[in-house]
């Protein structure tokens, strides 16, 4: 009997997931019952625009150029090179808020166990911004999904940001 399964079906599924992730939509109502759909990138753009018109402190992370900028409203106050998640363990894109801060913490995952991680600020589950003393590959994606900073930069950001500080991560 001849197989009806396409031999490269996994590649097709990967492409389907990549396309569906890029096209993810959110449904929002405007209060009058009208439904509006916005893409993730459009939501991020809108959030940035709103934050830049405020006087609020917020953090912008650009994964494409491996940069982090600390903002006070529309004024950049600190800019540094980062290392985000590698292809196999990407950093999540979206808008978040700092949920917890730890001067030092142990971080464990599937292929790592790192003690004394300095100045960690978590914004979604185990995803965070923190100092990385174990590498000097800033400017390249090498992490397991977190945003790595040189320890001195992590300390500055840790002291500047507070719980609830918005974090905007974009490609």
PDB file of C-alpha atoms in Angstrom:
ATOM      1  CA  UNK A   1       0.000   0.000   0.000  1.00  0.00           C
ATOM      2  CA  UNK A   2       1.314   3.405  -0.962  1.00  0.00           C
ATOM      3  CA  UNK A   3       1.787   5.920   1.864  1.00  0.00           C
ATOM      4  CA  UNK A   4      -0.345   9.030   1.615  1.00  0.00           C
ATOM      5  CA  UNK A   5       1.799  10.925   4.124  1.00  0.00           C
ATOM      6  CA  UNK A   6       4.012  13.617   2.622  1.00  0.00           C
ATOM      7  CA  UNK A   7       7.604  12.867   3.742  1.00  0.00           C
ATOM      8  CA  UNK A   8       8.406  16.482   4.633  1.00  0.00           C
ATOM      9  CA  UNK A   9       5.249  17.067   6.685  1.00  0.00           C
ATOM     10  CA  UNK A  10       7.244  18.330   9.667  1.00  0.00           C
ATOM     11  CA  UNK A  11       8.744  21.145   7.594  1.00  0.00           C
ATOM     12  CA  UNK A  12       5.264  22.100   6.424  1.00  0.00           C
ATOM     13  CA  UNK A  13       3.997  22.196   9.994  1.00  0.00           C
ATOM     14  CA  UNK A  14       6.915  24.371  11.073  1.00  0.00           C
ATOM     15  CA  UNK A  15       6.104  26.790   8.263  1.00  0.00           C
ATOM     16  CA  UNK A  16       2.419  26.760   9.222  1.00  0.00           C
ATOM     17  CA  UNK A  17       3.246  27.534  12.854  1.00  0.00           C
ATOM     18  CA  UNK A  18       5.666  30.285  11.825  1.00  0.00           C
ATOM     19  CA  UNK A  19       3.022  31.894   9.622  1.00  0.00           C
ATOM     20  CA  UNK A  20       0.270  31.550  12.215  1.00  0.00           C
ATOM     21  CA  UNK A  21       2.529  33.031  14.918  1.00  0.00           C
ATOM     22  CA  UNK A  22       3.335  35.996  12.695  1.00  0.00           C
ATOM     23  CA  UNK A  23      -0.362  36.504  11.950  1.00  0.00           C
ATOM     24  CA  UNK A  24      -1.637  36.122  15.505  1.00  0.00           C
ATOM     25  CA  UNK A  25      -4.527  38.449  16.126  1.00  0.00           C
ATOM     26  CA  UNK A  26      -6.200  39.794  19.213  1.00  0.00           C
ATOM     27  CA  UNK A  27      -9.828  40.733  19.337  1.00  0.00           C
ATOM     28  CA  UNK A  28     -10.636  43.973  21.096  1.00  0.00           C
ATOM     29  CA  UNK A  29     -13.931  45.796  21.495  1.00  0.00           C
ATOM     30  CA  UNK A  30     -14.147  49.557  21.474  1.00  0.00           C
ATOM     31  CA  UNK A  31     -16.917  49.732  24.073  1.00  0.00           C
ATOM     32  CA  UNK A  32     -19.771  50.078  21.583  1.00  0.00           C
ATOM     33  CA  UNK A  33     -19.685  46.409  20.654  1.00  0.00           C
ATOM     34  CA  UNK A  34     -17.628  46.947  17.491  1.00  0.00           C
ATOM     35  CA  UNK A  35     -14.826  44.391  17.245  1.00  0.00           C
ATOM     36  CA  UNK A  36     -11.327  45.494  16.283  1.00  0.00           C
ATOM     37  CA  UNK A  37      -8.498  43.099  15.405  1.00  0.00           C
ATOM     38  CA  UNK A  38      -4.878  44.069  15.924  1.00  0.00           C
ATOM     39  CA  UNK A  39      -1.666  42.201  15.283  1.00  0.00           C
ATOM     40  CA  UNK A  40       0.952  41.753  18.000  1.00  0.00           C
ATOM     41  CA  UNK A  41       3.279  44.226  16.266  1.00  0.00           C
ATOM     42  CA  UNK A  42       0.492  46.815  16.038  1.00  0.00           C
ATOM     43  CA  UNK A  43      -0.287  46.395  19.759  1.00  0.00           C
ATOM     44  CA  UNK A  44       3.402  46.881  20.544  1.00  0.00           C
ATOM     45  CA  UNK A  45       3.545  50.027  18.369  1.00  0.00           C
ATOM     46  CA  UNK A  46       0.464  51.413  20.125  1.00  0.00           C
ATOM     47  CA  UNK A  47       1.946  50.676  23.558  1.00  0.00           C
ATOM     48  CA  UNK A  48       5.216  52.417  22.638  1.00  0.00           C
ATOM     49  CA  UNK A  49       3.330  55.440  21.334  1.00  0.00           C
ATOM     50  CA  UNK A  50       1.297  55.669  24.550  1.00  0.00           C
ATOM     51  CA  UNK A  51       4.338  55.254  26.814  1.00  0.00           C
ATOM     52  CA  UNK A  52       6.322  57.894  24.902  1.00  0.00           C
ATOM     53  CA  UNK A  53       3.521  60.403  25.501  1.00  0.00           C
ATOM     54  CA  UNK A  54       3.600  59.727  29.254  1.00  0.00           C
ATOM     55  CA  UNK A  55       6.203  60.502  31.895  1.00  0.00           C
ATOM     56  CA  UNK A  56       6.341  56.855  32.971  1.00  0.00           C
ATOM     57  CA  UNK A  57       9.543  54.816  33.201  1.00  0.00           C
ATOM     58  CA  UNK A  58       9.585  51.864  30.798  1.00  0.00           C
ATOM     59  CA  UNK A  59      11.984  49.433  29.150  1.00  0.00           C
ATOM     60  CA  UNK A  60      12.186  48.756  25.402  1.00  0.00           C
ATOM     61  CA  UNK A  61      14.018  45.686  24.115  1.00  0.00           C
ATOM     62  CA  UNK A  62      14.734  45.331  20.402  1.00  0.00           C
ATOM     63  CA  UNK A  63      15.647  41.727  19.577  1.00  0.00           C
ATOM     64  CA  UNK A  64      16.707  42.506  15.997  1.00  0.00           C
ATOM     65  CA  UNK A  65      19.518  44.815  17.081  1.00  0.00           C
ATOM     66  CA  UNK A  66      20.083  43.297  20.573  1.00  0.00           C
ATOM     67  CA  UNK A  67      19.538  46.619  22.367  1.00  0.00           C
ATOM     68  CA  UNK A  68      17.734  47.713  25.519  1.00  0.00           C
ATOM     69  CA  UNK A  69      16.678  51.301  26.119  1.00  0.00           C
ATOM     70  CA  UNK A  70      15.403  52.613  29.451  1.00  0.00           C
ATOM     71  CA  UNK A  71      12.922  55.439  28.866  1.00  0.00           C
ATOM     72  CA  UNK A  72      11.270  58.122  30.952  1.00  0.00           C
ATOM     73  CA  UNK A  73       8.276  58.897  28.769  1.00  0.00           C
ATOM     74  CA  UNK A  74       9.700  59.927  25.395  1.00  0.00           C
ATOM     75  CA  UNK A  75      13.210  60.528  26.704  1.00  0.00           C
ATOM     76  CA  UNK A  76      15.796  57.714  26.494  1.00  0.00           C
ATOM     77  CA  UNK A  77      17.909  57.692  29.682  1.00  0.00           C
ATOM     78  CA  UNK A  78      20.043  54.548  29.290  1.00  0.00           C
ATOM     79  CA  UNK A  79      20.900  52.307  26.319  1.00  0.00           C
ATOM     80  CA  UNK A  80      22.866  49.052  26.370  1.00  0.00           C
ATOM     81  CA  UNK A  81      23.691  45.940  24.357  1.00  0.00           C
ATOM     82  CA  UNK A  82      21.965  42.722  25.469  1.00  0.00           C
ATOM     83  CA  UNK A  83      21.918  39.019  24.692  1.00  0.00           C
ATOM     84  CA  UNK A  84      18.453  37.608  24.162  1.00  0.00           C
ATOM     85  CA  UNK A  85      17.286  34.045  23.612  1.00  0.00           C
ATOM     86  CA  UNK A  86      18.871  31.923  20.935  1.00  0.00           C
ATOM     87  CA  UNK A  87      16.786  30.422  18.131  1.00  0.00           C
ATOM     88  CA  UNK A  88      16.003  27.218  20.067  1.00  0.00           C
ATOM     89  CA  UNK A  89      14.941  29.168  23.185  1.00  0.00           C
ATOM     90  CA  UNK A  90      13.669  32.543  21.975  1.00  0.00           C
ATOM     91  CA  UNK A  91      12.809  35.577  24.044  1.00  0.00           C
ATOM     92  CA  UNK A  92       9.068  36.210  23.977  1.00  0.00           C
ATOM     93  CA  UNK A  93       7.794  39.248  22.106  1.00  0.00           C
ATOM     94  CA  UNK A  94       5.069  41.413  23.638  1.00  0.00           C
ATOM     95  CA  UNK A  95       4.279  43.878  26.378  1.00  0.00           C
ATOM     96  CA  UNK A  96       4.854  42.905  30.001  1.00  0.00           C
ATOM     97  CA  UNK A  97       5.438  44.436  33.442  1.00  0.00           C
ATOM     98  CA  UNK A  98       8.154  43.763  36.004  1.00  0.00           C
ATOM     99  CA  UNK A  99       6.517  41.280  38.396  1.00  0.00           C
ATOM    100  CA  UNK A 100       9.365  40.549  40.814  1.00  0.00           C
ATOM    101  CA  UNK A 101      12.904  41.699  41.563  1.00  0.00           C
ATOM    102  CA  UNK A 102      15.743  39.712  43.160  1.00  0.00           C
ATOM    103  CA  UNK A 103      19.215  41.090  43.936  1.00  0.00           C
ATOM    104  CA  UNK A 104      20.513  37.545  43.522  1.00  0.00           C
ATOM    105  CA  UNK A 105      18.784  34.309  42.585  1.00  0.00           C
ATOM    106  CA  UNK A 106      19.479  30.800  41.358  1.00  0.00           C
ATOM    107  CA  UNK A 107      18.173  30.073  37.866  1.00  0.00           C
ATOM    108  CA  UNK A 108      17.501  26.522  36.754  1.00  0.00           C
ATOM    109  CA  UNK A 109      16.243  25.139  33.515  1.00  0.00           C
ATOM    110  CA  UNK A 110      16.448  22.124  31.278  1.00  0.00           C
ATOM    111  CA  UNK A 111      20.128  22.547  30.407  1.00  0.00           C
ATOM    112  CA  UNK A 112      21.377  24.998  33.011  1.00  0.00           C
ATOM    113  CA  UNK A 113      21.697  25.631  36.741  1.00  0.00           C
ATOM    114  CA  UNK A 114      23.276  28.997  37.526  1.00  0.00           C
ATOM    115  CA  UNK A 115      23.715  30.252  41.102  1.00  0.00           C
ATOM    116  CA  UNK A 116      23.926  33.886  42.178  1.00  0.00           C
ATOM    117  CA  UNK A 117      22.353  35.439  39.082  1.00  0.00           C
ATOM    118  CA  UNK A 118      22.588  39.161  39.825  1.00  0.00           C
ATOM    119  CA  UNK A 119      19.850  41.780  39.610  1.00  0.00           C
ATOM    120  CA  UNK A 120      17.075  39.644  38.157  1.00  0.00           C
ATOM    121  CA  UNK A 121      13.740  41.220  37.244  1.00  0.00           C
ATOM    122  CA  UNK A 122      11.077  38.786  36.067  1.00  0.00           C
ATOM    123  CA  UNK A 123       8.360  40.002  33.699  1.00  0.00           C
ATOM    124  CA  UNK A 124       6.580  36.741  32.760  1.00  0.00           C
ATOM    125  CA  UNK A 125       7.023  33.483  34.647  1.00  0.00           C
ATOM    126  CA  UNK A 126      10.691  32.506  34.424  1.00  0.00           C
ATOM    127  CA  UNK A 127      11.426  35.104  31.730  1.00  0.00           C
ATOM    128  CA  UNK A 128      13.437  38.018  33.025  1.00  0.00           C
ATOM    129  CA  UNK A 129      16.093  40.654  32.584  1.00  0.00           C
ATOM    130  CA  UNK A 130      19.246  39.920  34.588  1.00  0.00           C
ATOM    131  CA  UNK A 131      22.988  40.194  34.838  1.00  0.00           C
ATOM    132  CA  UNK A 132      25.079  37.475  33.205  1.00  0.00           C
ATOM    133  CA  UNK A 133      28.578  36.967  34.591  1.00  0.00           C
ATOM    134  CA  UNK A 134      29.126  33.670  32.723  1.00  0.00           C
ATOM    135  CA  UNK A 135      29.513  35.079  29.208  1.00  0.00           C
ATOM    136  CA  UNK A 136      30.661  38.181  27.348  1.00  0.00           C
ATOM    137  CA  UNK A 137      28.740  37.566  24.122  1.00  0.00           C
ATOM    138  CA  UNK A 138      26.531  40.630  24.389  1.00  0.00           C
ATOM    139  CA  UNK A 139      25.069  41.684  21.071  1.00  0.00           C
ATOM    140  CA  UNK A 140      24.296  38.063  20.115  1.00  0.00           C
ATOM    141  CA  UNK A 141      21.341  35.840  21.069  1.00  0.00           C
ATOM    142  CA  UNK A 142      22.830  33.232  23.433  1.00  0.00           C
ATOM    143  CA  UNK A 143      20.410  32.946  26.356  1.00  0.00           C
ATOM    144  CA  UNK A 144      17.702  30.443  27.198  1.00  0.00           C
ATOM    145  CA  UNK A 145      15.011  33.082  26.652  1.00  0.00           C
ATOM    146  CA  UNK A 146      15.893  35.732  29.208  1.00  0.00           C
ATOM    147  CA  UNK A 147      17.450  39.103  28.447  1.00  0.00           C
ATOM    148  CA  UNK A 148      21.094  39.046  29.596  1.00  0.00           C
ATOM    149  CA  UNK A 149      22.973  42.204  30.537  1.00  0.00           C
ATOM    150  CA  UNK A 150      26.504  42.813  31.745  1.00  0.00           C
ATOM    151  CA  UNK A 151      26.294  42.789  35.569  1.00  0.00           C
ATOM    152  CA  UNK A 152      27.042  46.517  35.962  1.00  0.00           C
ATOM    153  CA  UNK A 153      24.257  47.409  33.508  1.00  0.00           C
ATOM    154  CA  UNK A 154      21.869  44.983  35.205  1.00  0.00           C
ATOM    155  CA  UNK A 155      22.571  46.706  38.517  1.00  0.00           C
ATOM    156  CA  UNK A 156      21.814  50.155  37.078  1.00  0.00           C
ATOM    157  CA  UNK A 157      18.547  48.945  35.509  1.00  0.00           C
ATOM    158  CA  UNK A 158      17.562  47.062  38.678  1.00  0.00           C
ATOM    159  CA  UNK A 159      17.989  50.235  40.755  1.00  0.00           C
ATOM    160  CA  UNK A 160      16.133  52.379  38.212  1.00  0.00           C
ATOM    161  CA  UNK A 161      13.096  50.146  37.543  1.00  0.00           C
ATOM    162  CA  UNK A 162      10.365  49.298  40.005  1.00  0.00           C
ATOM    163  CA  UNK A 163       7.699  46.622  40.211  1.00  0.00           C
ATOM    164  CA  UNK A 164       5.135  47.288  37.499  1.00  0.00           C
ATOM    165  CA  UNK A 165       7.583  48.984  35.119  1.00  0.00           C
ATOM    166  CA  UNK A 166       6.413  48.195  31.568  1.00  0.00           C
ATOM    167  CA  UNK A 167       8.699  46.043  29.416  1.00  0.00           C
ATOM    168  CA  UNK A 168       8.149  46.149  25.642  1.00  0.00           C
ATOM    169  CA  UNK A 169       9.915  43.449  23.623  1.00  0.00           C
ATOM    170  CA  UNK A 170       9.860  43.610  19.837  1.00  0.00           C
ATOM    171  CA  UNK A 171      11.585  42.031  16.856  1.00  0.00           C
TER     172      UNK A 171
END
